[in-house]
Coordinates of C-alpha atoms in Angstrom, one line a residue:
X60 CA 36.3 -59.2 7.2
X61 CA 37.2 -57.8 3.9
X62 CA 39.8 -60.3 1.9
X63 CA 43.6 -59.6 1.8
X64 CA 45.0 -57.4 -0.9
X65 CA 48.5 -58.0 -2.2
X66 CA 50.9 -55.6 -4.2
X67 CA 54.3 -56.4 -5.5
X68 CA 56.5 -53.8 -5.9
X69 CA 59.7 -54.9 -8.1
X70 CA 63.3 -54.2 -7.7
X71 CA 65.6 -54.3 -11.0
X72 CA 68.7 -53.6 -9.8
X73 CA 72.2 -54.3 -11.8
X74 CA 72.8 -57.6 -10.1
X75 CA 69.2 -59.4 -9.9
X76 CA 65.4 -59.0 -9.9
X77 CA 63.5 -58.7 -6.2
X78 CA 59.6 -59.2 -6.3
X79 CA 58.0 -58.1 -3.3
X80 CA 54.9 -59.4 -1.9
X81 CA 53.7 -56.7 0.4
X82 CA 49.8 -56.6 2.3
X83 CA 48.4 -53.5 0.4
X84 CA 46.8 -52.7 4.0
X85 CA 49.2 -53.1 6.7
X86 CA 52.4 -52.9 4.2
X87 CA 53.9 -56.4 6.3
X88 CA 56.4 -57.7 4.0
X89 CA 54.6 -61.4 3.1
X90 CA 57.7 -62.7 0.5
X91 CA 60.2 -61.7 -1.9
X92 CA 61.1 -63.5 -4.8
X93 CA 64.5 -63.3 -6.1
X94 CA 66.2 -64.4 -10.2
X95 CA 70.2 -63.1 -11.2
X96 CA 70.9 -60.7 -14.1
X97 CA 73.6 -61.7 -16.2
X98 CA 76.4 -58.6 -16.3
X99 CA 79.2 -58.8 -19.4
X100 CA 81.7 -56.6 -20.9
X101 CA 85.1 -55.7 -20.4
X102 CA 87.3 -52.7 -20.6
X103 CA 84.7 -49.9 -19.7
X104 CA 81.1 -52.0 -21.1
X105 CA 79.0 -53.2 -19.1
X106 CA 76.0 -54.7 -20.7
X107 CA 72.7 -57.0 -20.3
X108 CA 70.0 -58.4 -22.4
X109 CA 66.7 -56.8 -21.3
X110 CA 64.9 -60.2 -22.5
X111 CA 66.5 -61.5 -19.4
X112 CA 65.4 -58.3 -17.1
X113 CA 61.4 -59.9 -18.6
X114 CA 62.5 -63.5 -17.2
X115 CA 64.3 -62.6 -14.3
X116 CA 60.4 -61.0 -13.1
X117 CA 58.7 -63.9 -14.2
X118 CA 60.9 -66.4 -11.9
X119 CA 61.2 -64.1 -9.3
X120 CA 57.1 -63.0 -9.1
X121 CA 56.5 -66.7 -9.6
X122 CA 59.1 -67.3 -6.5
X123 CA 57.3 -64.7 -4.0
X124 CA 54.1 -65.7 -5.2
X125 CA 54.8 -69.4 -4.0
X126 CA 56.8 -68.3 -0.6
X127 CA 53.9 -66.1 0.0
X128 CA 51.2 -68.6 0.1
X129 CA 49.1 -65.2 -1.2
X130 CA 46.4 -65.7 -4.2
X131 CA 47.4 -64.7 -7.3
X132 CA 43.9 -63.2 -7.5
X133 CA 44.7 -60.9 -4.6
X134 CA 47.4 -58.8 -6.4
X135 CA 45.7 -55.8 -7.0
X136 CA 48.8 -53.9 -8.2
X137 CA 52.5 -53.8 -9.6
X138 CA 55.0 -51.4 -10.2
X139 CA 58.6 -51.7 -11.2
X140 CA 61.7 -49.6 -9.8
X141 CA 64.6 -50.4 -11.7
X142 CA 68.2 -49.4 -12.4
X143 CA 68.5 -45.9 -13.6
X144 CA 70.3 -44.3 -17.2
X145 CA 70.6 -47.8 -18.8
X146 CA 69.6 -47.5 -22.8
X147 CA 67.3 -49.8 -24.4
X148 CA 67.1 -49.8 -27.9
X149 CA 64.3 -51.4 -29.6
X150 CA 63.0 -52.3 -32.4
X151 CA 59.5 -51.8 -34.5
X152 CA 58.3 -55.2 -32.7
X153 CA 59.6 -53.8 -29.3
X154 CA 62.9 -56.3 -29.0
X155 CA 66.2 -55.5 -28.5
X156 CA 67.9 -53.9 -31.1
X157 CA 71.3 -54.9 -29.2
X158 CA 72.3 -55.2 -25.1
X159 CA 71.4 -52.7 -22.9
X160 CA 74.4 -50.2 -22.2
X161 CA 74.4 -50.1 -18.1
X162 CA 74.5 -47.3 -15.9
X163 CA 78.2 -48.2 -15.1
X164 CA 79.4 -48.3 -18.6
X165 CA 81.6 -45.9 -19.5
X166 CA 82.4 -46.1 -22.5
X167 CA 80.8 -42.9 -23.5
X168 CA 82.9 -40.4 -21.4
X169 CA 84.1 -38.9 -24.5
X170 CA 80.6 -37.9 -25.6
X171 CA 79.5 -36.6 -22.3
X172 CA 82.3 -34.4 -22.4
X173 CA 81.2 -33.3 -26.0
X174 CA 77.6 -32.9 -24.9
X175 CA 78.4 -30.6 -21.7
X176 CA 80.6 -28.4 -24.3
X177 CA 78.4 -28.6 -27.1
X178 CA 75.6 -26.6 -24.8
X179 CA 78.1 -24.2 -23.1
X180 CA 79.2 -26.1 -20.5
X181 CA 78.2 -27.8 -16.4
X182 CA 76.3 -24.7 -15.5
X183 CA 73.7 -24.8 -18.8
X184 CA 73.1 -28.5 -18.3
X185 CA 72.2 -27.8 -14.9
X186 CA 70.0 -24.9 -15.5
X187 CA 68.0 -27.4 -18.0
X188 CA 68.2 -31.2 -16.4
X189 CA 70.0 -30.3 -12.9
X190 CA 73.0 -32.6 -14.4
X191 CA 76.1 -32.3 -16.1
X192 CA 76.2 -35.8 -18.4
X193 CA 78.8 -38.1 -17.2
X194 CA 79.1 -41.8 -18.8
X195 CA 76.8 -42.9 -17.2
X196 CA 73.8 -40.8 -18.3
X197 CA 71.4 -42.3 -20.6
X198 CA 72.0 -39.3 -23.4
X199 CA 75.7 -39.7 -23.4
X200 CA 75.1 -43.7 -24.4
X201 CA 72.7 -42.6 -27.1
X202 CA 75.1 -40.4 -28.7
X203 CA 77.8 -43.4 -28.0
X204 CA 75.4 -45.4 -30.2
X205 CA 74.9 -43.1 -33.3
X206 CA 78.9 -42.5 -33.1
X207 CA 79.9 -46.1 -33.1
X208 CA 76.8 -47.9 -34.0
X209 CA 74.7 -46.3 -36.2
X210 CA 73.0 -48.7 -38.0
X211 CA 71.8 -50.0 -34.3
X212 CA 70.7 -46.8 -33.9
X213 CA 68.9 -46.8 -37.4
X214 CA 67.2 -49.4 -36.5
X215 CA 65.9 -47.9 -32.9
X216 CA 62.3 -47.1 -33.3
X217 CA 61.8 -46.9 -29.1
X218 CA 64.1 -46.1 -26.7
X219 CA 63.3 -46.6 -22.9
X220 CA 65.0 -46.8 -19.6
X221 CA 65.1 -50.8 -17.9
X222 CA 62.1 -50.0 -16.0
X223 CA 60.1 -48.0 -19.1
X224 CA 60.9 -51.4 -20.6
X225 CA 59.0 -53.9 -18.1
X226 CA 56.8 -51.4 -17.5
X227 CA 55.9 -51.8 -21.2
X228 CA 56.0 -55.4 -21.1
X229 CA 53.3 -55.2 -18.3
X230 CA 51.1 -52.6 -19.5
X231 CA 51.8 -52.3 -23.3
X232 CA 52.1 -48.5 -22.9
X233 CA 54.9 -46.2 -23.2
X234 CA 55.3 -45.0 -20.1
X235 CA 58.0 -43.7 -18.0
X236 CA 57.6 -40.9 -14.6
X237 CA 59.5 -37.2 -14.1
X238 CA 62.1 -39.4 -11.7
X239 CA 63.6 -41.8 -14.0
X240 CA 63.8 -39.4 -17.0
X241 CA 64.7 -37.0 -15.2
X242 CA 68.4 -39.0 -15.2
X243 CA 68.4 -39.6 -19.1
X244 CA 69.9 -36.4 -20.0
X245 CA 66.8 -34.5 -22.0
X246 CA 64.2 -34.7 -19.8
X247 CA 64.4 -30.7 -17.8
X248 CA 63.7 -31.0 -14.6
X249 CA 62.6 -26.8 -15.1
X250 CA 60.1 -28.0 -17.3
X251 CA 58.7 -31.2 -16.0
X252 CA 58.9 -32.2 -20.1
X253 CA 61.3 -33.3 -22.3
X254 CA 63.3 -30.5 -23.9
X255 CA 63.5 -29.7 -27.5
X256 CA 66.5 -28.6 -27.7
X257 CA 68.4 -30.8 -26.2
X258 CA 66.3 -33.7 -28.6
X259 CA 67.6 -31.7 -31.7
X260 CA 71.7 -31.7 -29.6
X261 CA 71.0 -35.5 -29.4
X262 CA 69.4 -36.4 -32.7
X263 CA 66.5 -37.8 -30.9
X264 CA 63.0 -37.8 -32.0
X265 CA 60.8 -37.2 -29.3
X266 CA 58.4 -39.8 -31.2
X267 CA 60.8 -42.8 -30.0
X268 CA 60.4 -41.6 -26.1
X269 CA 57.6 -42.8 -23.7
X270 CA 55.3 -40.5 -22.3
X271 CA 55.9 -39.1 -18.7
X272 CA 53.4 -39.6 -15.7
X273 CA 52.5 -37.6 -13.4
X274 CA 54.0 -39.3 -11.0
X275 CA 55.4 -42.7 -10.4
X276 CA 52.0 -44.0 -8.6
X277 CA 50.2 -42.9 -11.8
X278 CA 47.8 -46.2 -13.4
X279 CA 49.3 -46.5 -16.8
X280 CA 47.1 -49.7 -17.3
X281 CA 46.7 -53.1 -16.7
X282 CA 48.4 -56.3 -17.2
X283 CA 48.2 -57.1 -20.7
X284 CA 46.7 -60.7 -21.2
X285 CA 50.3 -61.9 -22.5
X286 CA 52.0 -60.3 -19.1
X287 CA 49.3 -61.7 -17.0
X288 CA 49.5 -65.2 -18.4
X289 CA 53.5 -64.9 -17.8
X290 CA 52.9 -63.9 -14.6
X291 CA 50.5 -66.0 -13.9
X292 CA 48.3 -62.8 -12.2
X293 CA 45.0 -61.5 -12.8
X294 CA 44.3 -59.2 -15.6
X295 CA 42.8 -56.5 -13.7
X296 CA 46.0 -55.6 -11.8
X297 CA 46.9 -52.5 -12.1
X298 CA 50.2 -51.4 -13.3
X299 CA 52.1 -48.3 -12.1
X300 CA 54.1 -46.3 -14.0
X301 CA 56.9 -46.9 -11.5
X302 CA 60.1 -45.0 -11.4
X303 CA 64.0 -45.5 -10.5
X304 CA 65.5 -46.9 -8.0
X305 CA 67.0 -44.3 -6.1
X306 CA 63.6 -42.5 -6.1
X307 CA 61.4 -45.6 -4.9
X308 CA 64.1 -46.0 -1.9
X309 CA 63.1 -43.0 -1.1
X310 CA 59.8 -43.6 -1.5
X311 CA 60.1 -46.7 0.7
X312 CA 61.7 -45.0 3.5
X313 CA 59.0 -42.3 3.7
X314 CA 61.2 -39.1 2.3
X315 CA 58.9 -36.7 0.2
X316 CA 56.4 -33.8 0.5
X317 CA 54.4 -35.8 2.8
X318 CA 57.5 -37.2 4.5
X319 CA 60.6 -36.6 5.3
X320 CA 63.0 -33.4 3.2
X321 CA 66.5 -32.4 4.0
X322 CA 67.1 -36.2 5.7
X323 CA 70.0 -37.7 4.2
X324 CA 70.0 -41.1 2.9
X325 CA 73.2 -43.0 2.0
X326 CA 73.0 -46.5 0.1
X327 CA 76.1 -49.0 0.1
X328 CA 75.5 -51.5 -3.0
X329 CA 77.7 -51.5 -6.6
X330 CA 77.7 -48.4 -6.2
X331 CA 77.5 -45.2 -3.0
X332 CA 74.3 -43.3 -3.2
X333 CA 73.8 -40.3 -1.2
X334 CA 70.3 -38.5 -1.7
X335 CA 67.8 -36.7 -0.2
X336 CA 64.3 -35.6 -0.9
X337 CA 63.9 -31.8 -1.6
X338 CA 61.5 -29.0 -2.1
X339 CA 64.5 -27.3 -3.6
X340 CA 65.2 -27.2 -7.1
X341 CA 69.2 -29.0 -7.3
X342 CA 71.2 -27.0 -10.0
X343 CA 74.9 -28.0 -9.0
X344 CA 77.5 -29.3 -11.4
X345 CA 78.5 -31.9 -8.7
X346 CA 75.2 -33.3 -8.4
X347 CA 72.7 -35.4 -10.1
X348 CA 69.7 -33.1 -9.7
X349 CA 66.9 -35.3 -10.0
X350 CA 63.1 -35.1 -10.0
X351 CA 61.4 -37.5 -7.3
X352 CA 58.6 -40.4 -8.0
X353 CA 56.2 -37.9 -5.8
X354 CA 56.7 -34.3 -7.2
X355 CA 59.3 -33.3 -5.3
X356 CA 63.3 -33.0 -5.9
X357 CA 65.7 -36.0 -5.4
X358 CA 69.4 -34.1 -5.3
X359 CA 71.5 -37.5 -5.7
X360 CA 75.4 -37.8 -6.0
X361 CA 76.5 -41.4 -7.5
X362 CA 80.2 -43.2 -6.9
X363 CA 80.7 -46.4 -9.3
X364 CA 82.8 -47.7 -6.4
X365 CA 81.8 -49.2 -2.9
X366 CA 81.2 -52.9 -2.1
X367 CA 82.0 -54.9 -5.3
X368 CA 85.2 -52.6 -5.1
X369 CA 86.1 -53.3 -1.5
X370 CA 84.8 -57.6 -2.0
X371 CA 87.4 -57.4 -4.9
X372 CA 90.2 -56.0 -2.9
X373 CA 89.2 -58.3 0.1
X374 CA 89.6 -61.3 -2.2
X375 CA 93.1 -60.1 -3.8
X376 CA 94.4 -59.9 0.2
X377 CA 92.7 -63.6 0.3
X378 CA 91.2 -61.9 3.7
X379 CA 87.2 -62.3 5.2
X380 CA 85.6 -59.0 4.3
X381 CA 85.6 -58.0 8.1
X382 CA 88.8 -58.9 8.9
X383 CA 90.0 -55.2 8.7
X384 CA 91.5 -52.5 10.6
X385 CA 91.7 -48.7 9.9
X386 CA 94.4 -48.2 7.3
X387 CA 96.9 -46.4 9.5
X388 CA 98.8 -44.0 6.7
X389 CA 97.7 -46.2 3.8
X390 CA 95.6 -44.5 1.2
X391 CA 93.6 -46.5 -1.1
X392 CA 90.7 -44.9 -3.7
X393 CA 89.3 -48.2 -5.1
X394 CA 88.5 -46.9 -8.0
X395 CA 88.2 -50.4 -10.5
X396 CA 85.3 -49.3 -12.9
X397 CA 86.6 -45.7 -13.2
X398 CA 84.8 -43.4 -11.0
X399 CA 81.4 -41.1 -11.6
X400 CA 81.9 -39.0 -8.5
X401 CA 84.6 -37.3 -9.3
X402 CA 84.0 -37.2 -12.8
X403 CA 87.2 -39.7 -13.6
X404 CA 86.0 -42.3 -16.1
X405 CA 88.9 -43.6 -16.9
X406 CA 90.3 -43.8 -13.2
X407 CA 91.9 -46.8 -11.7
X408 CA 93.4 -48.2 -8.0
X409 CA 95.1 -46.1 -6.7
X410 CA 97.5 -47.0 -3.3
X411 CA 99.5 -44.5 -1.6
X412 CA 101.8 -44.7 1.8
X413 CA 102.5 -48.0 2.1
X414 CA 105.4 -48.7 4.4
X415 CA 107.3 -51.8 6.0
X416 CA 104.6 -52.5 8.8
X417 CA 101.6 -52.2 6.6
X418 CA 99.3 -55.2 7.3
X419 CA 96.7 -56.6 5.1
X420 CA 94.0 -55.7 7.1
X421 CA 95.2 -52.2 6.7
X422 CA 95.2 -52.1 3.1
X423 CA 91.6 -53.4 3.2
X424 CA 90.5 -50.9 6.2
X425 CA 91.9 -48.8 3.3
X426 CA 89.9 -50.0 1.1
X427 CA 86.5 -49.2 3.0
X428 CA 87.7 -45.9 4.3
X429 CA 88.7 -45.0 0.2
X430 CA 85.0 -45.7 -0.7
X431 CA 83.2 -44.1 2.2
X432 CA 85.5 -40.8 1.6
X433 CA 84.8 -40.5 -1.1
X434 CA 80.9 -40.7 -0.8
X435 CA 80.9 -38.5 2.1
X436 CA 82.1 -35.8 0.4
X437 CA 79.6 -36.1 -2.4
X438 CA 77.4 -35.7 0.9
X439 CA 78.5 -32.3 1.7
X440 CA 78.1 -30.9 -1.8
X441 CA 74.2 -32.0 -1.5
X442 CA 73.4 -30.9 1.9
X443 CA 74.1 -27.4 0.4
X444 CA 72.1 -28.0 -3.0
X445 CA 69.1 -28.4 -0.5
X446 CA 70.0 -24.7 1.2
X447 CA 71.6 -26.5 4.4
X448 CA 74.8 -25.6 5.5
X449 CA 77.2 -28.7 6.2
X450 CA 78.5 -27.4 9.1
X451 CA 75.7 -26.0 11.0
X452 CA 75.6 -28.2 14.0
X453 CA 71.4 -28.8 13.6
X454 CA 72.3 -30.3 9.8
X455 CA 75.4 -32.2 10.8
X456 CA 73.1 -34.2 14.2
X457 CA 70.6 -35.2 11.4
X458 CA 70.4 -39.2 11.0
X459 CA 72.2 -40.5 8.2
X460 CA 70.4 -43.1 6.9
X461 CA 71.9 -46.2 6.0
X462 CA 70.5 -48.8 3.4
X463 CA 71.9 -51.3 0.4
X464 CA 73.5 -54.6 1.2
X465 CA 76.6 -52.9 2.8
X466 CA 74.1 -51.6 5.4
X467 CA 74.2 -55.4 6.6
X468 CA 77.9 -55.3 7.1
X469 CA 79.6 -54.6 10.0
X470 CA 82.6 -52.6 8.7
X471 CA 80.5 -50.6 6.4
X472 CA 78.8 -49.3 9.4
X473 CA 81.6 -48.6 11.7
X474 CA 83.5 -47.0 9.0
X475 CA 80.6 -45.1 7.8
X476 CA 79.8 -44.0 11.3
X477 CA 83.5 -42.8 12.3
X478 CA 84.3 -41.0 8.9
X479 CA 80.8 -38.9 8.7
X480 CA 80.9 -37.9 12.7
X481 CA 76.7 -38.4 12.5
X482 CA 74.6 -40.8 14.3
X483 CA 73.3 -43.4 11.8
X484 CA 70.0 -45.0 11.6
X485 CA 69.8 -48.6 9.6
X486 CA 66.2 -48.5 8.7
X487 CA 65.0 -52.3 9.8
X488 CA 61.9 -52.6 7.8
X489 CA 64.1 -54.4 4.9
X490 CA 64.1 -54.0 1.1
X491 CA 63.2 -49.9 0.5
X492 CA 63.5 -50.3 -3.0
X493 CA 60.6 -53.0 -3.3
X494 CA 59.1 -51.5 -1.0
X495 CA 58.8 -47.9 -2.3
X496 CA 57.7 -49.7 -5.4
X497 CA 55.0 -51.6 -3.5
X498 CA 53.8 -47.9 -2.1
X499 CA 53.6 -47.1 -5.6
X500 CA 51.8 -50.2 -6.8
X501 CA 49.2 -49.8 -3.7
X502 CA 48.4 -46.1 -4.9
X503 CA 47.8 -46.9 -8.9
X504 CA 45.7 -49.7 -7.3
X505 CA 43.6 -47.1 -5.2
X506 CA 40.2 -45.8 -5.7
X507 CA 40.8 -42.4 -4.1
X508 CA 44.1 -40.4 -5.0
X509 CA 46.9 -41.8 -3.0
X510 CA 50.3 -40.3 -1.8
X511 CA 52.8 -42.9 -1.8
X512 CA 55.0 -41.9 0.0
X513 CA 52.0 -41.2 3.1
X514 CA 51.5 -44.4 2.3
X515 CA 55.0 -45.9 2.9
X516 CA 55.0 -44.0 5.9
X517 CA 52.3 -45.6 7.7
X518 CA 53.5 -49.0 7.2
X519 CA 56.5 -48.4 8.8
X520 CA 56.4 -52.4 10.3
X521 CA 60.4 -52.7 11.3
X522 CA 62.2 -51.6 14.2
X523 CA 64.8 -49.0 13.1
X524 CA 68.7 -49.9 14.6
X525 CA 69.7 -46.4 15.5
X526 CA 73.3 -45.7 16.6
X527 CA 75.0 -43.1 17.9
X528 CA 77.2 -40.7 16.7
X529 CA 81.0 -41.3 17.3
X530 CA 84.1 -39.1 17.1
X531 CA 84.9 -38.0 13.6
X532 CA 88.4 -39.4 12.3
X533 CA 89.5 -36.2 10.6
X534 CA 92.6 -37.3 10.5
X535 CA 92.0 -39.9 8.0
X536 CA 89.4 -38.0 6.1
X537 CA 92.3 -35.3 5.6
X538 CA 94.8 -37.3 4.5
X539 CA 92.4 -39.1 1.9
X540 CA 91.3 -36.2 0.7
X541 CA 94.7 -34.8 0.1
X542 CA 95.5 -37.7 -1.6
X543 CA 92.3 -37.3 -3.8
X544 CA 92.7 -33.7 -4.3
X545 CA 96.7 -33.7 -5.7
X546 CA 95.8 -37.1 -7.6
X547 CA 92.2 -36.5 -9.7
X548 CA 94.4 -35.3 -12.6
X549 CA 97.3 -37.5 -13.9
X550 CA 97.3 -40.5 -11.6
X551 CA 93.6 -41.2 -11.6
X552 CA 92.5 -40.1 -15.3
X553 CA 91.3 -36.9 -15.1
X554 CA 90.8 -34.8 -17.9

């Protein structure tokens, strides 16, 4: 009987660090270590120090490795899947030049607009990347930098996404996949390169950028003796180039060329994610039209607004978060951080039609049904960048796929499943971040060329919850999108 092999597949996400023990041959789920982030900033920044992205995965391997009761010398592989756009400046001795700027800051929705006008608008961004920038994509924060920190930006001689970074740490090589740069603004997704022209738009030397895989599984090297020693891991494990998190979900739940296309997939965290994997090329102004970790397309719309949103508004009605009920004719777009999807950066709350009667529970039924609105819509708009029409009734029966930690919560769900109409499947296997990371660990550990997501598929190990579909509540949906649609510009911050 042939030893156990171990991969860990990492999860980076805004809030914390998951480390993922996972059986390289039957993909059962043996631990997962878990270490905070620390998030700061006010008034549009959010920020973190990358040093403690490098710590968080040294507590949180060392965590797993101990719940796992797994040799270290049996970890044959890692690979990291972490937050997308974020921009890490470094130095010539690769540390920070100053915090990371976060995916949700949005301080630089002035030079996104300038960017999208200084091409010729939405429609030549998306012939190029498949985006428009927003705030939150990595090139509108590098121009924020050389606007209002330029001798940071002097002193910038790398700049990497949070994963490129700990991928670096592991590996000491520059490496980054067509997923993750994909989101960064210069990377054209017509290509599969970065684009010249948009480098000379940004005043970005290509020299400062990693080098794009292949794909995600792709070996970029070993553990370094330093990373391996922090670890406390084996120097001959193998290190993937790894990729974002949106694409290693999808990865993890088996959507890809050898998978799944066309499936819908909506995550409830920070932020709503709605994605799918694609043989079609996304070019819509609405959409993030992103490259997958396995060579396909990852169409992707992004809100900054779902369960940190609805937990705050839950804790200013002093209520439980399930203590709710639909919101009757109260309208509330929860939009605290500003909003990504629509493009309203500078949005806040908004509550409408509140009368005499209105109950707490409403306004925070209101709350939910704001958020999932608003991420359903996005929905629509990417079912027809992959060719499908919304309404066709084959499209609209397909499973919506529900993951993040508001997929653990019972009002998520319910409200999810009466706003969208569509039967919902909570995939039960736990953690597809991690785990699609793990797939891609497992391959760039492989002797033979591996498909990751072939190999995700085959461990599917957890029972799927699936439920059925319910009546939709157009009514609601209406009168929230009304709302939305006569508010985007003066109350909400539009431009």
């Amino acid at each position: 009987m042939s030893p156990r092999t171990v991969v860990i597949g990492v999860d980076s996400s805004t809030q914390s660090t998951k480390a993922a023990f996972v059986d390289a041959e039957s993909g059962r789920l043996l631990a997962v270590g878990r270490a905070p982030h620390v998030v700061s900033g006010t008034a549009g920044a959010r920020e973190s120090d990358p040093e403690g992205w490098w710590q968080a995965l040294r507590d949180a391997v060392a965590a797993g490795l101990a719940e796992s009761g797994a040799s270290a010398s049996a970890v044959t592989g890692i690979a990291i899947a972490g937050q997308q756009h974020g921009l890490v400046a470094l130095d010539r001795s690769g540390r920070p030049v100053r915090p990371a700027m976060l995916w949700n800051d949005t301080r630089s929705a002035p030079q996104a607009a300038g960017l999208t006008e200084a091409l010729g608008g939405p429609d030549a961004w998306t012939a190029r990347t498949g985006s428009v920038p927003v705030a939150a994509v990595t090139a509108s924060k590098w121009r924020w930098l050389r606007e209002n920190e330029p001798d940071n930006a002097a002193a910038t001689a790398a700049v990497r996404l949070p994963h490129d970074f700990l991928t670096e740490r592991l590996a000491g090589t520059a490496a980054t996949d067509p997923g993750d740069a994909s989101g960064t603004g210069w990377y054209s997704t017509a290509t599969g390169a970065y684009d010249p022209e948009l480098l000379e738009l940004l005043g970005l030397d290509t020299a400062l950028l990693p080098e794009v895989a292949r794909t995600g599984a792709t070996r970029v090297g070993s553990l370094t003796a330093e990373a391996a020693e922090a670890l406390g891991l084996p120097t001959t494990t193998a290190v993937a180039a790894g990729t974002g998190d949106n694409m290693s979900a999808a990865v993890g739940l088996g959507l890809g060329g050898s998978g799944l296309l066309d499936h819908p997939v909506l995550s409830l965290g920070t932020s709503g994610t709605v994605f799918a994997a694609s043989r079609t090329r996304p070019a819509s102004p609405a959409l993030s039209g992103f490259a997958a970790a396995d060579g396909t397309y990852l169409p992707l719309a992004c809100t900054l607004n779902c369960t940190l949103a609805v937990d705050k508004v839950a804790a200013l009605l002093g209520l439980d978060r399930d203590d709710t009920s639909p919101g009757g004719e109260a309208v509330l777009l929860p939009y605290l951080d500003g909003e990504r999807t629509p493009d309203l950066p500078t949005a806040s709350g908004l509550l409408t039609g509140l009368r005499h009667d209105t109950t707490p529970q409403q306004l925070l039924g209101a709350a939910y049904e704001g958020a999932v609105v608003t991420v359903l819509r996005a929905l629509d708009e990417l079912l027809r960048a992959c060719g499908l029409d919304p309404a066709d009734p084959e499209v609209a029966a397909r499973p919506l796929r529900l993951i993040g930690g508001g997929a653990q919560g019972r009002t998520w769900v319910e409200t999810v499943r009466r706003l969208s109409g569509r039967p919902v499947i909570v995939p039960g296997g736990g953690e597809p971040v991690a785990m699609g990371a793990a797939a891609l660990a497992a391959a760039a550990a492989a002797a033979t060329d591996t498909d990751p997501v072939a190999a995700a598929t085959g461990w599917r190990t957890g029972d799927d919850a699936q439920l059925p579909p319910m009546e939709r509540d157009s009514a609601t949906w209406e009168r929230i999108g009304s709302v939305l649609d006569r508010a985007s510009g003066p109350l909400l911050g539009g431009f």
